[in-house]
Each structure stands twice: as structure tokens, then as C-alpha cells.
């Protein structure tokens, strides 16, 4: 029986809460640190309900060194899953200092304290956004991490660089207990736990497609603006690789299993390897919800690429991971969460 203890930063958030469920169900002990800047502790109560097990929650900021030290003193942490971060692209353009401060300085404080306590295993939530705008639509991990178009994306690329440097320093010094780091580059996580108890609960008007469409379906928003109808794609609208959040967090469990066998820093794409257009997403919602989704095609959104999807082959070969859930299941689970919780956790 597994009793390793995992520190989950940002565990009250959308992806972190699903990771906590999966970890508890796989018999890990879980400690969450979250400052609740973009979440509510209700999500953790629901995690415990789903898993039928309890976790430890510390409400604190990852930039608070003392709070982190207290956690590492009180708990024998095996590894850290690092989800805590700010993630709104538009907001990051308006508030770059806040984004760099939170995402970059937060990770520096976290890794500094981890190193002090000799806990040197970390799985980091990165993003396909670190690839910028490459000349290909199918992204492999060996593409340069270059040209992210906004401070949010740049903060992810910076953190990747910092983590690679930590691993490299241990190689150079032949450290007896070297860093083991996995960078997971997410494509577009959507969906929710099948129970309908936890899911994505964005603040205000959603920026991302699927939360927006589901709020149109539930009647909270009137009409979707489709950003661009003249892209060189199957139907002129943007194509993305959507991945069920439960598949995504299972990728983290596989990454966790890969630790303890060596050293270094390795990046993996977590995506399905297949793209869907905005109109295909709308059609799937109409099919599953039996509602009409009102939309209009408007100008392209600055910073958007026409199409991208993952080459998920490396994660399959090295982590033994691939997605299992198809689009209709992603939409049905999103819809269950949205329709049962029209105002999110409130
Ligand atoms: P989320 O906002 O729902 O969760 C992030 C959590 O971190 C929140 O609960 C928030 O309160 C907490 N947090 C933020 N800054 C903190 C700090 N300084 N100290 C303590 N807690 C802090 O976001 P999510 O969708 O669950 O994303 C999780 C991670 O995955 C983020 O790092 C995000 O950038 C990354 N990511 C998300 C997506 C996506 O589409 N959702 C895509 C790629 C990468
Ligand atoms: C966006 C971010 C990316 C971030 C990810 C998860 C940008 C440029 N990219 O990715 O950095 O990691 O979210 O937070 O913001 N769309 C509409 N109408 C909408 C919303 C979206 O047509 O109201 C379209 C977009 O043009 C795109 C697709 O839907 O073609 C998906 O958009 P979105 O869900 O925002 O994800 P990304 O743009 O891939």
C-alpha cells in the first residue's frame, strides 16, 4: 500500500483538485497549499467526499517561506505537484509584475525551500504555450521553447528554464541526491470529474472556449463570439487539442511513478494528439446538451494560432500514458458539472 505524501500546490484549483482525488484514490497522502486567490476551499471538501478520505489543507501563499518550511517540517513530503499559478492570458498582459511575481518568484521560493529540506522531486504544470508560434501544427517536445506571446506564457517558459538549471547544477556537481523534475506541457484541459462535484469555476466572464460555451448552454451567457472564421483549418475556426482533466491528472500520476529512478529534467506533452475546431466543440455541446448554442463569428483574437495539437508519443513511450476519454465524454462531464453547479462553488 502506498503511503507516500505528496505536496500539491494550488490543490484547490481546477486541475489540482482533480489531482487530489486521483492521488487519494491511489492511496497517496495529500497536503495542499493554496492561497485561494482563484479557488474556494469547498472544492477540497468535495474532493474528500469523492475519495472518501481526508487531506491536509494549509491556506498559504507559496511565496511565504515560513509557511512552506512549516509544511516540510511537519510532513515527510516525497514529491511536489506544482499547480499553483496565475493563468489568465489577458490579465497577464495588464499585470505582468503580478504574474512574474506569482509564477516565477513563487516557484523560486518553493524550490529553495524544497532544496533546504532535501525534497527534490517536482512535477510542474507547464503549457503548450511555451512553444510560441512554431512553423508546425503538431508539437513535439524537441521544438524550441521560444516566443510565448504573453507574460503568462513567458512565465511558464522562465520557470521551465529555472527548473532545467536546477537539474543541470546537480549534474555538474555530481550531487548525491539530485533533482528529479518533470515538466508537463498541457494542451487544452476541459471536462470535470464524473461525479459532477468538482470542475472548473472561472471568476467572471470565462476567457477560454469550453467554460464560455457551457455558460451559454446553461443560460448564464447569451452568445459565444467565435474568434476568427478564416483560419486555414477544416472549417475556418481555430483547432485545439482538448484533453479530459482526469486523463491529464492521470498523466501526473504516471510522471510521479517515473520519479525515484534517476535524475534530471524531462518535458512531456500531455494532449490527445487530435484537434477539434471551435465549430466542432459547439456541435458536440449541442449534441450532448440538446440546446442551441448561439454564436457569431468575430475577428481573430490577438495571439491565437490557427491550429495546434500534441504529439503525445513521448509520454506514451516513457511514462506509459495516453488519453482515454473522447470528446463526447469531455463535454458530457463538463455539462454535468455546469448544470449541477450553475454558479460554481458558490
Ligand atoms: P486554477 O486557477 O484553477 O488553480 C490554480 C490554483 O493555484 C488556485 O487554486 C489558486 O488559488 C492557487 N494559487 C495561485 N497562486 C498561488 C500562490 N502564489 N500560492 C498559493 N496558491 C496559489 O488553475 P488550473 O486551471 O487548475 O491550472 C493549474 C496550473 O496548470 C496552473 O499553473 C496553470 O498555469 C497550468 N495550466 C493550466 C491550463 C488550463 O487550461 N487550465 C493549461 C496549461 C497550464
Ligand atoms: C489559451 C491561452 C493559452 C493557455 C490556455 C489555457 C491564448 C492566446 N492562449 O489557449 O496560453 O495556456 O488558454 O488557459 O489566450 N475561442 C473562441 N471564443 C472564445 C474563446 C476561445 O472562439 O470565447 C477559440 C480560440 O480562438 C481558440 C479556441 O477557441 O481557437 C480555444 O481557445 P481557449 O480555450 O482560449 O484556449 P487556447 O487559445 O488554446
XYZ file of C-alpha atoms and ligand atoms in Angstrom:
429
model
C 0.000 0.000 0.000
C 1.232 3.425 -1.000
C 1.633 5.953 1.804
C 3.903 8.454 0.108
C 2.967 12.023 0.940
C 2.579 14.491 -1.901
C 2.503 18.270 -1.515
C 0.036 19.686 -4.040
C 0.457 23.429 -4.595
C -2.703 25.036 -5.979
C -4.645 21.928 -4.976
C -7.940 23.786 -4.521
C -7.962 24.869 -8.166
C -9.463 23.217 -11.222
C -6.702 20.770 -12.146
C -5.190 20.494 -8.655
C -8.498 19.361 -7.134
C -8.808 16.575 -9.713
C -5.199 15.588 -8.986
C -6.009 15.358 -5.265
C -8.884 12.948 -6.000
C -6.641 10.743 -8.101
C -3.816 10.788 -5.529
C -6.132 9.909 -2.639
C -7.721 7.137 -4.680
C -4.249 5.753 -5.391
C -3.509 5.769 -1.654
C -1.143 8.711 -1.526
C -1.358 11.087 1.422
C -2.028 14.629 0.290
C -1.061 18.019 1.693
C -2.439 21.025 -0.182
C -1.079 24.556 -0.068
C -3.298 27.130 -1.733
C -3.867 30.834 -1.074
C -7.402 30.557 -2.522
C -6.678 33.509 -4.855
C -8.558 31.715 -7.632
C -10.458 28.959 -5.828
C -12.576 28.067 -2.840
C -11.848 25.552 -0.109
C -15.239 23.943 -0.885
C -13.510 22.162 -3.750
C -11.332 20.320 -1.223
C -14.332 19.295 0.889
C -15.797 17.803 -2.282
C -12.504 16.087 -3.122
C -12.664 14.391 0.271
C -16.272 13.396 -0.359
C -15.444 11.813 -3.717
C -12.374 9.996 -2.446
C -13.881 9.072 0.935
C -10.578 10.139 2.509
C -9.228 13.292 4.073
C -6.307 15.513 3.149
C -4.400 18.255 4.932
C -5.078 21.802 3.758
C -2.840 24.754 4.513
C -4.163 28.112 3.349
C -0.988 30.000 2.474
C 0.934 31.503 -0.394
C 3.820 29.575 -1.944
C 5.871 32.778 -1.678
C 5.584 32.535 2.104
C 8.835 30.794 3.011
C 7.898 30.270 6.640
C 4.588 28.635 5.736
C 6.390 26.291 3.338
C 9.083 25.476 5.908
C 6.382 24.659 8.443
C 4.830 22.202 5.974
C 8.125 20.471 5.206
C 8.934 20.319 8.940
C 5.573 18.796 9.817
C 5.300 16.401 6.874
C 7.659 13.931 5.264
C 6.984 15.013 1.682
C 8.033 12.607 -1.084
C 7.378 14.896 -4.065
C 5.628 18.105 -5.056
C 2.975 18.565 -7.729
C 3.184 22.248 -8.521
C -0.080 23.631 -9.912
C -0.135 26.994 -8.084
C -0.009 29.841 -10.540
C -1.993 32.571 -12.212
C -3.226 31.594 -15.660
C -5.280 34.277 -17.393
C -3.519 35.356 -20.571
C -5.261 38.744 -20.972
C -4.796 39.638 -17.298
C -1.101 38.771 -17.555
C -0.700 41.413 -20.289
C -2.301 44.012 -17.991
C -0.487 42.934 -14.803
C 2.881 41.478 -15.840
C 4.590 42.167 -12.499
C 1.878 40.260 -10.622
C 2.231 37.308 -12.998
C 6.028 37.126 -12.869
C 5.973 37.693 -9.121
C 3.458 34.925 -8.519
C 4.518 32.333 -11.069
C 8.286 32.851 -11.219
C 9.079 34.089 -7.694
C 6.573 31.590 -6.285
C 8.411 28.714 -7.924
C 11.782 30.078 -6.782
C 10.632 30.210 -3.161
C 9.113 26.750 -3.408
C 12.237 25.144 -4.906
C 14.506 26.964 -2.466
C 12.614 25.532 0.496
C 12.382 22.104 -1.166
C 16.154 22.089 -1.584
C 16.650 23.112 2.062
C 14.591 20.129 3.155
C 16.174 17.739 0.639
C 12.867 17.189 -1.208
C 13.983 17.320 -4.830
C 11.196 15.766 -6.861
C 8.773 18.092 -8.605
C 6.155 17.848 -11.332
C 5.430 21.223 -12.892
C 2.277 22.408 -14.700
C 3.625 23.880 -17.894
C 1.727 24.662 -21.062
C 1.853 24.192 -24.813
C 2.005 27.976 -24.861
C 5.787 27.712 -24.243
C 6.204 26.637 -27.892
C 5.116 30.107 -29.063
C 4.144 30.109 -32.722
C 6.197 27.371 -34.387
C 6.002 26.540 -38.107
C 4.176 23.300 -37.453
C 0.774 22.351 -36.024
C 1.859 19.088 -34.392
C 4.053 19.945 -31.401
C 6.877 17.673 -30.300
C 8.893 18.253 -27.141
C 12.081 18.973 -29.089
C 10.632 22.183 -30.570
C 12.388 25.223 -29.122
C 10.735 26.768 -26.082
C 10.615 30.181 -27.616
C 8.373 33.120 -28.431
C 5.477 32.787 -25.967
C 3.208 35.691 -26.868
C 2.247 36.975 -23.395
C 3.631 37.315 -19.832
C 1.686 34.246 -18.660
C 3.300 32.074 -21.324
C 6.682 33.670 -20.746
C 6.403 32.979 -17.010
C 5.906 29.269 -17.820
C 8.948 29.281 -20.131
C 11.020 31.062 -17.445
C 10.033 28.514 -14.800
C 10.948 25.696 -17.189
C 14.398 27.315 -17.610
C 14.872 27.682 -13.863
C 13.951 24.041 -13.278
C 16.273 22.847 -16.067
C 19.100 24.856 -14.435
C 18.437 23.216 -11.060
C 18.770 19.776 -12.623
C 21.854 20.811 -14.571
C 23.577 22.180 -11.457
C 23.205 18.785 -9.798
C 24.670 17.063 -12.845
C 27.677 19.426 -12.777
C 28.269 18.912 -9.056
C 27.535 15.187 -9.233
C 25.068 15.679 -6.377
C 24.362 12.619 -4.266
C 20.648 13.413 -4.218
C 19.916 15.188 -7.482
C 16.764 16.992 -8.592
C 14.204 14.930 -10.476
C 11.935 17.213 -12.443
C 9.080 16.583 -14.863
C 7.687 19.439 -16.941
C 4.198 18.615 -18.181
C 3.080 20.762 -21.091
C -0.697 20.752 -21.097
C -2.725 21.273 -24.218
C -6.353 22.290 -23.513
C -7.742 20.687 -20.339
C -11.544 20.532 -20.203
C -14.173 18.308 -18.567
C -14.780 17.563 -14.925
C -14.933 14.661 -12.502
C -17.708 12.241 -13.459
C -19.442 12.837 -10.091
C -20.269 16.413 -11.153
C -18.968 17.553 -7.745
C -15.781 19.301 -8.880
C -14.949 21.204 -12.049
C -13.718 24.471 -13.489
C -15.135 27.543 -11.736
C -13.773 30.599 -13.523
C -14.034 34.054 -11.979
C -16.175 36.432 -14.020
C -16.553 36.003 -17.764
C -14.533 32.974 -18.898
C -11.616 33.548 -21.274
C -11.448 30.001 -22.547
C -13.736 28.363 -25.039
C -15.277 25.450 -23.149
C -16.224 27.295 -19.926
C -17.706 30.014 -22.127
C -19.759 27.587 -24.230
C -21.019 25.767 -21.154
C -22.180 29.060 -19.612
C -24.050 29.818 -22.854
C -25.620 26.354 -22.677
C -26.725 26.856 -19.069
C -28.172 30.290 -19.917
C -25.683 32.429 -17.947
C -24.230 33.983 -21.096
C -26.131 34.872 -24.210
C -23.857 34.222 -27.133
C -20.381 32.928 -27.901
C -18.032 35.040 -30.006
C -16.053 32.728 -32.272
C -12.651 34.350 -32.689
C -11.929 34.076 -36.414
C -13.691 32.191 -39.197
C -10.991 32.475 -41.825
C -8.151 30.337 -40.487
C -6.644 27.725 -42.800
C -8.400 24.906 -40.890
C -11.178 22.437 -41.739
C -13.946 24.978 -41.194
C -12.059 28.261 -40.770
C -12.184 28.267 -36.936
C -9.303 27.600 -34.551
C -8.320 23.999 -33.859
C -7.024 22.821 -30.459
C -6.155 19.589 -28.693
C -8.724 19.188 -25.897
C -7.884 16.762 -23.105
C -10.101 15.495 -20.286
C -8.864 16.817 -16.942
C -8.976 13.310 -15.444
C -6.760 11.981 -18.249
C -4.478 14.953 -17.613
C -4.109 14.247 -13.906
C -3.529 10.559 -14.612
C -0.524 11.769 -16.616
C 0.748 13.332 -13.383
C 0.410 10.009 -11.575
C 2.424 8.347 -14.341
C 5.043 11.097 -14.038
C 5.121 10.539 -10.281
C 5.735 6.832 -10.867
C 8.638 7.687 -13.157
C 10.434 9.503 -10.326
C 12.882 7.865 -7.980
C 14.759 6.157 -10.776
C 17.266 8.793 -11.813
C 17.873 12.482 -12.123
C 17.414 15.374 -14.480
C 14.633 17.356 -16.024
C 12.319 15.976 -18.684
C 9.452 17.609 -20.584
C 6.337 15.805 -21.856
C 3.338 16.936 -23.844
C 0.005 15.990 -22.301
C -2.518 16.070 -25.107
C -4.725 13.719 -27.089
C -2.851 14.141 -30.367
C -6.006 15.235 -32.179
C -7.524 18.648 -32.710
C -11.126 19.894 -32.814
C -12.341 23.175 -34.264
C -14.460 25.702 -32.391
C -17.466 24.741 -34.522
C -16.907 21.057 -33.725
C -16.912 21.913 -29.998
C -20.151 23.862 -30.414
C -21.701 20.921 -32.291
C -20.642 18.496 -29.550
C -22.256 20.729 -26.901
C -25.468 20.943 -28.918
C -25.488 17.154 -29.281
C -24.903 16.444 -25.586
C -26.990 19.225 -24.035
C -29.756 19.204 -26.663
C -29.609 23.004 -26.558
C -28.837 25.502 -29.285
C -25.604 27.387 -28.719
C -25.937 30.944 -30.024
C -22.732 32.179 -31.606
C -21.370 34.711 -34.016
C -18.080 34.758 -35.864
C -15.990 37.821 -34.987
C -12.396 38.982 -35.582
C -9.461 36.771 -34.646
C -8.115 37.090 -31.092
C -4.597 38.547 -30.895
C -2.003 35.923 -30.076
C -4.076 32.943 -31.295
C -2.603 30.393 -33.681
C -4.789 28.676 -36.284
C -4.228 25.132 -35.141
C -2.178 23.047 -32.761
C -2.190 19.608 -31.263
C 0.227 17.464 -29.324
C 2.460 14.697 -30.451
C 1.855 12.686 -27.254
C 4.180 9.835 -28.315
C 6.951 10.560 -25.840
C 4.587 10.391 -22.841
C 3.319 7.041 -24.135
C 6.793 5.614 -24.676
C 8.405 6.868 -21.471
C 5.535 7.291 -18.998
C 3.137 4.682 -20.367
C 0.414 7.350 -20.561
C -2.185 8.229 -23.159
C -5.609 9.808 -23.123
C -8.624 7.525 -22.779
C -11.620 9.842 -22.886
C -13.182 11.070 -26.125
C -14.753 14.434 -26.904
C -18.357 13.488 -26.071
C -17.318 12.306 -22.617
C -15.366 15.531 -22.042
C -18.416 17.577 -22.988
C -20.865 15.407 -21.023
C -18.716 15.718 -17.883
C -18.317 19.481 -18.361
C -22.071 19.738 -18.749
C -22.845 17.623 -15.659
C -20.638 19.917 -13.550
C -22.010 23.127 -15.130
C -25.681 22.161 -14.963
C -25.464 20.830 -11.392
C -23.432 23.836 -10.230
C -24.554 26.782 -12.390
C -22.832 29.225 -10.025
C -19.770 27.074 -9.455
C -18.846 26.517 -5.795
C -20.999 29.406 -4.546
P -6.621 27.353 -11.135
O -6.527 28.846 -11.078
O -7.968 26.743 -11.055
O -5.707 26.724 -9.993
C -4.518 27.320 -9.551
C -4.575 27.338 -8.024
O -3.360 27.909 -7.527
C -5.733 28.160 -7.479
O -6.428 27.401 -6.523
C -5.060 29.374 -6.838
O -5.788 29.855 -5.731
C -3.706 28.814 -6.472
N -2.611 29.788 -6.412
C -2.250 30.703 -7.343
N -1.175 31.368 -6.945
C -0.836 30.881 -5.716
C 0.177 31.177 -4.786
N 1.089 32.145 -5.011
N 0.241 30.474 -3.633
C -0.670 29.502 -3.369
N -1.664 29.174 -4.226
C -1.735 29.864 -5.379
O -5.865 26.896 -12.454
P -5.807 25.459 -13.132
O -6.549 25.532 -14.409
O -6.117 24.425 -12.154
O -4.273 25.399 -13.513
C -3.309 24.779 -12.690
C -1.935 25.000 -13.277
O -1.903 24.468 -14.599
C -1.546 26.482 -13.398
O -0.176 26.603 -13.085
C -1.788 26.779 -14.855
O -0.970 27.816 -15.332
C -1.426 25.451 -15.510
N -2.077 25.274 -16.810
C -3.438 25.338 -16.878
C -4.046 25.193 -18.108
C -5.548 25.278 -18.241
O -6.046 25.361 -19.362
N -6.319 25.226 -17.168
C -3.280 24.981 -19.270
C -1.898 24.904 -19.143
C -1.304 25.035 -17.895
C -5.461 29.738 -24.114
C -4.207 30.549 -23.971
C -3.082 29.626 -23.503
C -3.472 28.963 -22.188
C -4.792 28.223 -22.374
C -5.290 27.669 -21.069
C -4.371 32.407 -25.539
C -3.846 33.009 -26.795
N -3.891 31.192 -25.225
O -5.241 28.720 -25.066
O -1.912 30.383 -23.300
O -2.475 28.046 -21.772
O -5.792 29.122 -22.884
O -5.561 28.685 -20.162
O -5.183 33.003 -24.834
N -12.260 30.805 -28.704
C -13.374 31.417 -29.241
N -14.184 32.153 -28.420
C -13.943 32.290 -27.083
C -12.809 31.645 -26.531
C -11.984 30.929 -27.374
O -13.618 31.322 -30.441
O -14.715 32.970 -26.391
C -11.398 29.996 -29.586
C -9.957 30.446 -29.635
O -9.783 31.406 -30.660
C -9.240 29.116 -29.907
C -10.100 28.061 -29.206
O -11.381 28.684 -29.052
O -9.248 28.837 -31.281
C -9.587 27.675 -27.844
O -9.379 28.856 -27.057
P -9.015 28.785 -25.497
O -9.947 27.892 -24.807
O -8.908 30.210 -25.007
O -7.590 28.071 -25.478
P -6.223 28.472 -26.232
O -6.363 29.718 -27.010
O -5.731 27.277 -26.945
